[in-house]
PDB file of C-alpha atoms in Angstrom:
ATOM      1  CA  MET U  13      -0.007   0.079  -0.026  1.00 65.00           C
ATOM      2  CA  PRO U  14       1.159   3.730  -0.581  1.00 75.00           C
ATOM      3  CA  ILE U  15       2.675   6.027   1.883  1.00 86.00           C
ATOM      4  CA  LEU U  16      -0.271   7.800   3.705  1.00 91.00           C
ATOM      5  CA  ASN U  17      -0.488  11.405   0.995  1.00 95.00           C
ATOM      6  CA  LYS U  18      -2.888  14.164   0.895  1.00 94.00           C
ATOM      7  CA  ASP U  19      -3.506  12.642  -2.765  1.00 95.00           C
ATOM      8  CA  MET U  20      -4.875   9.029  -1.604  1.00 96.00           C
ATOM      9  CA  THR U  21      -8.520   8.797  -2.255  1.00 97.00           C
ATOM     10  CA  LEU U  22     -10.116   7.485   0.540  1.00 98.00           C
ATOM     11  CA  CYS U  23     -13.478   4.715   1.088  1.00 98.00           C
ATOM     12  CA  ILE U  24     -15.186   3.543   4.190  1.00 98.00           C
ATOM     13  CA  SER U  25     -18.108   1.465   5.631  1.00 97.00           C
ATOM     14  CA  LEU U  26     -20.507   2.480   7.697  1.00 97.00           C
ATOM     15  CA  ALA U  27     -21.836  -0.687   9.782  1.00 95.00           C
ATOM     16  CA  ALA U  28     -22.977  -1.421  13.042  1.00 92.00           C
ATOM     17  CA  ARG U  29     -20.741  -3.726  13.827  1.00 87.00           C
ATOM     18  CA  PRO U  30     -17.929  -3.604  11.694  1.00 91.00           C
ATOM     19  CA  SER U  31     -15.147  -5.908  10.897  1.00 87.00           C
ATOM     20  CA  ASN U  32     -11.788  -6.095   9.105  1.00 91.00           C
ATOM     21  CA  ILE U  33     -12.845  -8.561   6.392  1.00 90.00           C
ATOM     22  CA  GLY U  34     -13.613  -5.062   3.774  1.00 92.00           C
ATOM     23  CA  THR U  35     -10.936  -3.226   5.235  1.00 96.00           C
ATOM     24  CA  ARG U  36      -9.156  -5.636   4.012  1.00 96.00           C
ATOM     25  CA  PHE U  37     -10.761  -7.119   1.179  1.00 96.00           C
ATOM     26  CA  HIS U  38     -10.250  -3.225  -0.644  1.00 97.00           C
ATOM     27  CA  ASN U  39      -6.897  -2.214   0.708  1.00 97.00           C
ATOM     28  CA  TYR U  40      -5.514  -6.002  -0.562  1.00 97.00           C
ATOM     29  CA  LEU U  41      -6.382  -4.693  -3.885  1.00 98.00           C
ATOM     30  CA  TYR U  42      -5.165  -1.565  -4.050  1.00 97.00           C
ATOM     31  CA  GLU U  43      -1.970  -2.558  -3.185  1.00 96.00           C
ATOM     32  CA  GLN U  44      -2.252  -5.619  -5.220  1.00 96.00           C
ATOM     33  CA  LEU U  45      -3.572  -3.444  -8.759  1.00 97.00           C
ATOM     34  CA  GLY U  46      -1.325   0.023  -7.618  1.00 96.00           C
ATOM     35  CA  LEU U  47      -4.211   2.348  -6.607  1.00 97.00           C
ATOM     36  CA  ASN U  48      -2.965   5.563  -4.306  1.00 97.00           C
ATOM     37  CA  PHE U  49      -6.647   4.290  -2.358  1.00 97.00           C
ATOM     38  CA  ILE U  50      -7.122   3.673   1.119  1.00 97.00           C
ATOM     39  CA  TYR U  51     -10.359   2.066   3.093  1.00 98.00           C
ATOM     40  CA  LYS U  52     -11.596   2.263   6.330  1.00 97.00           C
ATOM     41  CA  ALA U  53     -13.891   0.790   8.795  1.00 97.00           C
ATOM     42  CA  PHE U  54     -16.354   2.674  10.991  1.00 97.00           C
ATOM     43  CA  ALA U  55     -19.570   2.210  13.045  1.00 97.00           C
ATOM     44  CA  PRO U  56     -20.772   5.671  13.001  1.00 96.00           C
ATOM     45  CA  ALA U  57     -22.772   7.422  16.143  1.00 96.00           C
ATOM     46  CA  ASP U  58     -24.559   9.810  13.797  1.00 97.00           C
ATOM     47  CA  LEU U  59     -25.207   8.517  10.290  1.00 98.00           C
ATOM     48  CA  ALA U  60     -26.608  11.703   9.034  1.00 98.00           C
ATOM     49  CA  GLN U  61     -23.080  13.018   9.526  1.00 98.00           C
ATOM     50  CA  ALA U  62     -21.365  10.788   8.542  1.00 98.00           C
ATOM     51  CA  VAL U  63     -22.751  10.536   5.012  1.00 98.00           C
ATOM     52  CA  ALA U  64     -22.642  14.499   5.169  1.00 97.00           C
ATOM     53  CA  GLY U  65     -19.204  13.783   6.065  1.00 97.00           C
ATOM     54  CA  ILE U  66     -18.788  11.697   2.955  1.00 98.00           C
ATOM     55  CA  ARG U  67     -20.075  14.532   0.557  1.00 97.00           C
ATOM     56  CA  GLY U  68     -17.895  17.431   2.183  1.00 96.00           C
ATOM     57  CA  LEU U  69     -14.489  15.663   2.552  1.00 95.00           C
ATOM     58  CA  PRO U  70     -14.556  14.157   0.586  1.00 94.00           C
ATOM     59  CA  ILE U  71     -14.544  10.491   0.341  1.00 98.00           C
ATOM     60  CA  ARG U  72     -15.203   8.562  -2.590  1.00 98.00           C
ATOM     61  CA  GLY U  73     -17.392   5.891  -1.630  1.00 98.00           C
ATOM     62  CA  ALA U  74     -19.425   4.230   1.075  1.00 98.00           C
ATOM     63  CA  ALA U  75     -20.458   0.225   1.966  1.00 97.00           C
ATOM     64  CA  VAL U  76     -23.721   0.231   4.032  1.00 96.00           C
ATOM     65  CA  SER U  77     -24.131  -2.673   6.561  1.00 90.00           C
ATOM     66  CA  MET U  78     -27.656  -3.604   8.720  1.00 83.00           C
ATOM     67  CA  PRO U  79     -29.071  -1.279  10.271  1.00 88.00           C
ATOM     68  CA  TYR U  80     -28.832   1.467   8.034  1.00 94.00           C
ATOM     69  CA  LYS U  81     -29.489   0.298   4.421  1.00 92.00           C
ATOM     70  CA  GLU U  82     -33.067   1.829   4.585  1.00 91.00           C
ATOM     71  CA  GLU U  83     -32.368   4.988   7.066  1.00 95.00           C
ATOM     72  CA  VAL U  84     -29.496   5.960   4.174  1.00 97.00           C
ATOM     73  CA  ILE U  85     -31.708   5.979   1.552  1.00 97.00           C
ATOM     74  CA  ALA U  86     -32.337   9.607   3.136  1.00 98.00           C
ATOM     75  CA  LEU U  87     -30.036  11.396   2.864  1.00 98.00           C
ATOM     76  CA  VAL U  88     -28.695   9.969  -0.292  1.00 98.00           C
ATOM     77  CA  ASP U  89     -29.067  12.813  -3.675  1.00 98.00           C
ATOM     78  CA  ARG U  90     -29.734   9.438  -6.621  1.00 98.00           C
ATOM     79  CA  MET U  91     -31.503   5.981  -6.303  1.00 97.00           C
ATOM     80  CA  ASP U  92     -29.273   3.950  -8.816  1.00 94.00           C
ATOM     81  CA  PRO U  93     -31.815   1.465 -10.508  1.00 89.00           C
ATOM     82  CA  SER U  94     -30.252  -1.805  -7.756  1.00 89.00           C
ATOM     83  CA  ALA U  95     -31.335   0.387  -5.464  1.00 93.00           C
ATOM     84  CA  ALA U  96     -34.288   1.233  -6.372  1.00 91.00           C
ATOM     85  CA  ALA U  97     -36.351  -1.245  -7.242  1.00 84.00           C
ATOM     86  CA  ILE U  98     -35.670  -2.981  -3.749  1.00 88.00           C
ATOM     87  CA  ASP U  99     -35.567   0.294  -1.573  1.00 90.00           C
ATOM     88  CA  SER U 100     -32.104  -0.406   0.044  1.00 89.00           C
ATOM     89  CA  VAL U 101     -28.250   0.299  -0.022  1.00 94.00           C
ATOM     90  CA  ASN U 102     -25.791  -1.158   0.272  1.00 94.00           C
ATOM     91  CA  THR U 103     -22.949   1.113  -1.823  1.00 97.00           C
ATOM     92  CA  ILE U 104     -22.979   5.086  -1.995  1.00 98.00           C
ATOM     93  CA  VAL U 105     -20.819   6.737  -4.784  1.00 98.00           C
ATOM     94  CA  ASN U 106     -19.395  10.507  -4.487  1.00 98.00           C
ATOM     95  CA  ASP U 107     -18.919  12.176  -7.911  1.00 97.00           C
ATOM     96  CA  ASP U 108     -17.933  15.113  -6.626  1.00 96.00           C
ATOM     97  CA  GLY U 109     -20.561  15.755  -4.248  1.00 96.00           C
ATOM     98  CA  VAL U 110     -23.479  14.282  -5.444  1.00 97.00           C
ATOM     99  CA  LEU U 111     -24.021  10.611  -3.973  1.00 98.00           C
ATOM    100  CA  THR U 112     -25.377   7.700  -5.851  1.00 98.00           C
ATOM    101  CA  ALA U 113     -26.534   4.790  -4.033  1.00 98.00           C
ATOM    102  CA  TYR U 114     -25.966   1.155  -5.491  1.00 96.00           C
ATOM    103  CA  ASN U 115     -26.956  -2.454  -3.913  1.00 94.00           C
ATOM    104  CA  THR U 116     -24.770  -4.552  -4.849  1.00 94.00           C
ATOM    105  CA  ASP U 117     -26.126  -7.291  -2.548  1.00 91.00           C
ATOM    106  CA  TYR U 118     -28.467  -8.231  -5.506  1.00 91.00           C
ATOM    107  CA  LEU U 119     -26.498  -9.214  -7.933  1.00 88.00           C
ATOM    108  CA  ALA U 120     -24.770 -11.903  -5.372  1.00 93.00           C
ATOM    109  CA  ILE U 121     -27.508 -13.183  -4.493  1.00 95.00           C
ATOM    110  CA  ALA U 122     -28.403 -13.567  -7.552  1.00 92.00           C
ATOM    111  CA  ARG U 123     -24.845 -14.503  -9.057  1.00 91.00           C
ATOM    112  CA  LEU U 124     -24.781 -16.875  -6.502  1.00 96.00           C
ATOM    113  CA  LEU U 125     -28.239 -18.614  -6.582  1.00 96.00           C
ATOM    114  CA  ALA U 126     -27.241 -19.860  -9.968  1.00 95.00           C
ATOM    115  CA  ASP U 127     -23.605 -20.293  -9.540  1.00 94.00           C
ATOM    116  CA  HIS U 128     -25.078 -22.917  -7.194  1.00 96.00           C
ATOM    117  CA  GLU U 129     -27.642 -24.204 -10.204  1.00 97.00           C
ATOM    118  CA  VAL U 130     -30.185 -23.431  -6.259  1.00 97.00           C
ATOM    119  CA  SER U 131     -34.095 -24.488  -8.869  1.00 97.00           C
ATOM    120  CA  PRO U 132     -35.913 -22.049  -8.864  1.00 98.00           C
ATOM    121  CA  ALA U 133     -39.310 -24.478  -7.761  1.00 98.00           C
ATOM    122  CA  ASP U 134     -37.710 -25.302  -4.567  1.00 98.00           C
ATOM    123  CA  SER U 135     -40.290 -23.505  -1.551  1.00 98.00           C
ATOM    124  CA  VAL U 136     -37.730 -22.095   0.908  1.00 98.00           C
ATOM    125  CA  LEU U 137     -37.603 -20.669   3.806  1.00 98.00           C
ATOM    126  CA  LEU U 138     -36.311 -17.139   4.063  1.00 98.00           C
ATOM    127  CA  ARG U 139     -35.684 -15.046   7.879  1.00 98.00           C
ATOM    128  CA  GLY U 140     -35.106 -11.711   8.175  1.00 96.00           C
ATOM    129  CA  SER U 141     -37.131  -8.421   6.856  1.00 94.00           C
ATOM    130  CA  GLY U 142     -34.497  -5.986   7.149  1.00 89.00           C
ATOM    131  CA  GLY U 143     -32.540  -4.388   4.105  1.00 85.00           C
ATOM    132  CA  MET U 144     -30.537  -7.813   2.897  1.00 89.00           C
ATOM    133  CA  ALA U 145     -33.846  -9.915   3.346  1.00 93.00           C
ATOM    134  CA  LYS U 146     -34.988  -7.588   0.302  1.00 91.00           C
ATOM    135  CA  ALA U 147     -32.546  -8.165  -1.971  1.00 91.00           C
ATOM    136  CA  VAL U 148     -32.551 -11.418  -1.073  1.00 96.00           C
ATOM    137  CA  ALA U 149     -36.861 -11.503  -1.906  1.00 96.00           C
ATOM    138  CA  ALA U 150     -35.933 -10.145  -5.218  1.00 94.00           C
ATOM    139  CA  ALA U 151     -33.618 -11.786  -6.130  1.00 94.00           C
ATOM    140  CA  LEU U 152     -35.225 -14.831  -5.504  1.00 96.00           C
ATOM    141  CA  ARG U 153     -38.593 -13.480  -7.336  1.00 95.00           C
ATOM    142  CA  ASP U 154     -36.586 -12.346 -10.777  1.00 93.00           C
ATOM    143  CA  ALA U 155     -35.163 -16.075 -10.462  1.00 95.00           C
ATOM    144  CA  GLY U 156     -38.959 -16.763 -10.644  1.00 97.00           C
ATOM    145  CA  PHE U 157     -38.687 -18.687  -7.065  1.00 97.00           C
ATOM    146  CA  GLY U 158     -42.909 -18.459  -5.589  1.00 95.00           C
ATOM    147  CA  GLY U 159     -43.022 -21.058  -2.881  1.00 97.00           C
ATOM    148  CA  VAL U 160     -41.375 -18.116  -0.149  1.00 98.00           C
ATOM    149  CA  THR U 161     -41.886 -17.802   2.477  1.00 98.00           C
ATOM    150  CA  ILE U 162     -40.512 -14.525   4.539  1.00 98.00           C
ATOM    151  CA  VAL U 163     -39.772 -15.900   8.618  1.00 98.00           C
ATOM    152  CA  ALA U 164     -40.205 -11.937  10.686  1.00 97.00           C
ATOM    153  CA  ARG U 165     -41.673 -11.408  13.984  1.00 95.00           C
ATOM    154  CA  ASN U 166     -41.950  -7.667  12.953  1.00 95.00           C
ATOM    155  CA  GLU U 167     -44.941  -8.572  11.854  1.00 96.00           C
ATOM    156  CA  GLY U 168     -44.317  -5.071   9.772  1.00 97.00           C
ATOM    157  CA  THR U 169     -41.932  -5.660   7.904  1.00 96.00           C
ATOM    158  CA  GLY U 170     -42.252  -9.257   8.071  1.00 97.00           C
ATOM    159  CA  ARG U 171     -45.839  -8.529   5.619  1.00 97.00           C
ATOM    160  CA  ALA U 172     -44.722  -5.769   3.602  1.00 96.00           C
ATOM    161  CA  LEU U 173     -41.781  -7.231   2.223  1.00 96.00           C
ATOM    162  CA  ALA U 174     -44.166 -10.668   1.945  1.00 97.00           C
ATOM    163  CA  ASP U 175     -46.804  -8.932   0.487  1.00 97.00           C
ATOM    164  CA  LEU U 176     -44.296  -6.699  -2.111  1.00 95.00           C
ATOM    165  CA  TYR U 177     -43.227  -9.862  -4.392  1.00 95.00           C
ATOM    166  CA  GLY U 178     -46.341 -11.823  -3.632  1.00 96.00           C
ATOM    167  CA  PHE U 179     -44.694 -14.301  -0.654  1.00 98.00           C
ATOM    168  CA  ASN U 180     -46.460 -15.421   2.365  1.00 97.00           C
ATOM    169  CA  TRP U 181     -45.574 -14.174   6.231  1.00 98.00           C
ATOM    170  CA  ILE U 182     -44.927 -16.009   9.152  1.00 98.00           C
ATOM    171  CA  PRO U 183     -43.886 -14.713  12.796  1.00 97.00           C
ATOM    172  CA  GLU U 184     -41.633 -18.103  13.393  1.00 96.00           C
ATOM    173  CA  PRO U 185     -39.803 -20.469  12.138  1.00 95.00           C
ATOM    174  CA  GLY U 186     -41.728 -23.846  14.018  1.00 94.00           C
ATOM    175  CA  ASP U 187     -42.142 -26.666  12.296  1.00 95.00           C
ATOM    176  CA  ALA U 188     -42.541 -25.236   8.692  1.00 97.00           C
ATOM    177  CA  THR U 189     -39.916 -26.424   6.179  1.00 97.00           C
ATOM    178  CA  ALA U 190     -38.006 -25.612   2.723  1.00 98.00           C
ATOM    179  CA  ASP U 191     -36.088 -26.912   0.377  1.00 98.00           C
ATOM    180  CA  LEU U 192     -34.013 -24.145   0.778  1.00 98.00           C
ATOM    181  CA  LEU U 193     -32.763 -22.321   3.851  1.00 98.00           C
ATOM    182  CA  ILE U 194     -31.800 -19.475   4.391  1.00 98.00           C
ATOM    183  CA  ASN U 195     -31.121 -16.489   7.025  1.00 97.00           C
ATOM    184  CA  VAL U 196     -30.877 -12.653   7.090  1.00 96.00           C
ATOM    185  CA  THR U 197     -30.854 -11.708   9.436  1.00 95.00           C
ATOM    186  CA  PRO U 198     -27.976 -11.483  13.045  1.00 92.00           C
ATOM    187  CA  LEU U 199     -28.121 -14.019  14.350  1.00 93.00           C
ATOM    188  CA  GLY U 200     -25.154 -16.345  14.160  1.00 92.00           C
ATOM    189  CA  MET U 201     -23.069 -12.957  13.514  1.00 90.00           C
ATOM    190  CA  ALA U 202     -19.908 -12.129  15.774  1.00 82.00           C
ATOM    191  CA  GLY U 203     -21.239 -10.710  18.990  1.00 85.00           C
ATOM    192  CA  ALA U 204     -24.334 -10.943  20.689  1.00 82.00           C
ATOM    193  CA  ASP U 205     -25.909 -13.363  18.511  1.00 87.00           C
ATOM    194  CA  GLU U 206     -22.600 -15.080  16.822  1.00 91.00           C
ATOM    195  CA  ASP U 207     -23.912 -18.852  19.313  1.00 92.00           C
ATOM    196  CA  ILE U 208     -27.882 -19.010  18.289  1.00 95.00           C
ATOM    197  CA  GLN U 209     -28.943 -21.328  15.527  1.00 96.00           C
ATOM    198  CA  SER U 210     -31.135 -19.369  12.808  1.00 96.00           C
ATOM    199  CA  TYR U 211     -32.319 -22.439  11.763  1.00 97.00           C
ATOM    200  CA  GLU U 212     -33.344 -25.539  14.315  1.00 97.00           C
ATOM    201  CA  ASN U 213     -31.461 -29.321  13.310  1.00 97.00           C
ATOM    202  CA  GLU U 214     -34.569 -30.793  12.406  1.00 97.00           C
ATOM    203  CA  THR U 215     -36.009 -27.632   9.539  1.00 98.00           C
ATOM    204  CA  ILE U 216     -32.532 -28.242   8.648  1.00 98.00           C
ATOM    205  CA  ALA U 217     -32.668 -31.946   8.160  1.00 98.00           C
ATOM    206  CA  ALA U 218     -35.720 -31.379   5.661  1.00 98.00           C
ATOM    207  CA  ALA U 219     -34.275 -29.205   3.663  1.00 98.00           C
ATOM    208  CA  GLN U 220     -31.009 -29.174   0.411  1.00 98.00           C
ATOM    209  CA  THR U 221     -29.560 -26.414   0.431  1.00 98.00           C
ATOM    210  CA  VAL U 222     -28.750 -23.472   3.650  1.00 98.00           C
ATOM    211  CA  PHE U 223     -27.902 -19.934   2.714  1.00 98.00           C
ATOM    212  CA  ASP U 224     -26.652 -18.059   5.693  1.00 97.00           C
ATOM    213  CA  VAL U 225     -25.962 -14.806   4.582  1.00 95.00           C
ATOM    214  CA  VAL U 226     -24.089 -13.685   7.627  1.00 93.00           C
ATOM    215  CA  ALA U 227     -19.611 -12.734   6.727  1.00 86.00           C
ATOM    216  CA  LEU U 228     -18.767 -12.815  10.010  1.00 83.00           C
ATOM    217  CA  PRO U 229     -18.421 -15.817  11.210  1.00 87.00           C
ATOM    218  CA  SER U 230     -18.008 -17.586   7.274  1.00 82.00           C
ATOM    219  CA  GLU U 231     -18.934 -20.876   9.605  1.00 92.00           C
ATOM    220  CA  THR U 232     -21.701 -19.757  11.922  1.00 95.00           C
ATOM    221  CA  PRO U 233     -23.636 -22.251  13.087  1.00 96.00           C
ATOM    222  CA  LEU U 234     -26.335 -22.819  10.218  1.00 97.00           C
ATOM    223  CA  ILE U 235     -23.922 -23.150   8.072  1.00 97.00           C
ATOM    224  CA  ARG U 236     -22.082 -26.170   9.955  1.00 97.00           C
ATOM    225  CA  ALA U 237     -25.084 -27.688  11.558  1.00 98.00           C
ATOM    226  CA  ALA U 238     -26.187 -27.580   7.493  1.00 98.00           C
ATOM    227  CA  ARG U 239     -22.287 -29.624   7.531  1.00 98.00           C
ATOM    228  CA  ALA U 240     -22.857 -31.832   9.789  1.00 98.00           C
ATOM    229  CA  ALA U 241     -25.999 -32.989   8.423  1.00 98.00           C
ATOM    230  CA  GLY U 242     -24.172 -33.395   4.727  1.00 98.00           C
ATOM    231  CA  LYS U 243     -26.428 -29.616   2.805  1.00 98.00           C
ATOM    232  CA  LYS U 244     -25.229 -27.901  -0.020  1.00 98.00           C
ATOM    233  CA  VAL U 245     -24.701 -24.432   1.583  1.00 98.00           C
ATOM    234  CA  ILE U 246     -24.007 -21.443   0.852  1.00 97.00           C
ATOM    235  CA  THR U 247     -21.813 -18.652   3.049  1.00 96.00           C
ATOM    236  CA  GLY U 248     -21.780 -15.050   3.460  1.00 93.00           C
ATOM    237  CA  ALA U 249     -18.689 -14.825   2.224  1.00 90.00           C
ATOM    238  CA  GLU U 250     -19.248 -15.843  -1.431  1.00 93.00           C
ATOM    239  CA  VAL U 251     -21.940 -12.616  -0.570  1.00 93.00           C
ATOM    240  CA  ILE U 252     -20.033 -10.462   0.487  1.00 88.00           C
ATOM    241  CA  ALA U 253     -16.860 -11.468  -2.247  1.00 90.00           C
ATOM    242  CA  ILE U 254     -18.935 -10.367  -5.482  1.00 93.00           C
ATOM    243  CA  GLN U 255     -20.829  -7.740  -3.767  1.00 93.00           C
ATOM    244  CA  ALA U 256     -17.325  -6.487  -2.802  1.00 93.00           C
ATOM    245  CA  GLU U 257     -15.960  -6.926  -5.990  1.00 95.00           C
ATOM    246  CA  GLU U 258     -19.217  -4.773  -7.767  1.00 94.00           C
ATOM    247  CA  GLN U 259     -18.183  -2.083  -5.046  1.00 97.00           C
ATOM    248  CA  PHE U 260     -14.661  -1.704  -5.775  1.00 98.00           C
ATOM    249  CA  VAL U 261     -15.205  -1.741  -9.562  1.00 97.00           C
ATOM    250  CA  LEU U 262     -18.091   1.646  -8.313  1.00 97.00           C
ATOM    251  CA  TYR U 263     -15.061   2.684  -6.606  1.00 98.00           C
ATOM    252  CA  THR U 264     -12.225   3.075  -8.727  1.00 98.00           C
ATOM    253  CA  GLY U 265     -12.848   1.942 -12.264  1.00 97.00           C
ATOM    254  CA  VAL U 266     -11.006  -0.734 -12.208  1.00 98.00           C
ATOM    255  CA  ARG U 267     -11.900  -4.296 -12.326  1.00 96.00           C
ATOM    256  CA  PRO U 268     -10.532  -6.977 -10.829  1.00 97.00           C
ATOM    257  CA  THR U 269      -9.679 -10.599 -12.461  1.00 96.00           C
ATOM    258  CA  PRO U 270     -11.014 -13.595 -10.999  1.00 93.00           C
ATOM    259  CA  GLU U 271      -7.817 -14.536  -9.337  1.00 96.00           C
ATOM    260  CA  GLN U 272      -7.503 -11.538  -7.848  1.00 97.00           C
ATOM    261  CA  VAL U 273     -10.494 -11.467  -6.197  1.00 95.00           C
ATOM    262  CA  ARG U 274     -10.207 -14.971  -5.275  1.00 93.00           C
ATOM    263  CA  GLU U 275      -6.420 -14.366  -3.335  1.00 96.00           C
ATOM    264  CA  ALA U 276      -8.164 -10.698  -1.877  1.00 96.00           C
ATOM    265  CA  SER U 277     -11.704 -12.720  -0.463  1.00 92.00           C
ATOM    266  CA  GLU U 278      -8.946 -14.738   1.619  1.00 92.00           C
ATOM    267  CA  PHE U 279      -6.641 -12.434   2.475  1.00 94.00           C
ATOM    268  CA  SER U 280      -9.535 -10.548   3.914  1.00 90.00           C
ATOM    269  CA  ARG U 281     -10.327 -13.958   6.600  1.00 83.00           C
ATOM    270  CA  SER U 282      -6.375 -14.676   7.138  1.00 82.00           C
TER     271      SER U 282
END
């Protein structure tokens, strides 16, 4: 990485629980590609002030994570179709003080469903109803999945998400089963919820594929249980590598090679 200098371009992330994954991913690629950029993670005390700082400093771009993916919409100037279609933001790009919001989560989910050859005929339990859940629900709908049930304790957001995409809603998994289980909640994430398995073993046993978007750790209780049960798994590590690659391109205008992305992803977790 270049020595810090006055011409260095800053990119950041905004998250309630920041990790080093994005920081290491982006900074690794900056060094490999000889770019005069640096990336830093933040947990904002005030989101509006943080976004004002992006505009005023100026900061080139910002990744947006839970729980700010919807709240940040009112603070940007433009919504790219990728974000406007699902009212959820995971990326902000600053062009001379004009902030445009994008969503690269959607692309990552859509690509992974295709790469892992998950059949649109599969039934789905999708646990969560926040910004990331919107990206997942939209990707499922657009890929032709019809038998989707949203699982969310919050009836207001859960029903709203289900109604938006023509899906069903239930407050808890209970004895419901599905071919594809997806977790889009903080359950299993490093921190207060890291020991909580988002679906019970009986539910996992009835599934074919288990998908946990939690990226830290990549081996969540849910993923470990699914592996032990011999199920196909899709991890948050896969999600974050694809969505971070697309963010990197938006910030820098440079497309790294698949090998560079793989190496950056491995380095981010080393």
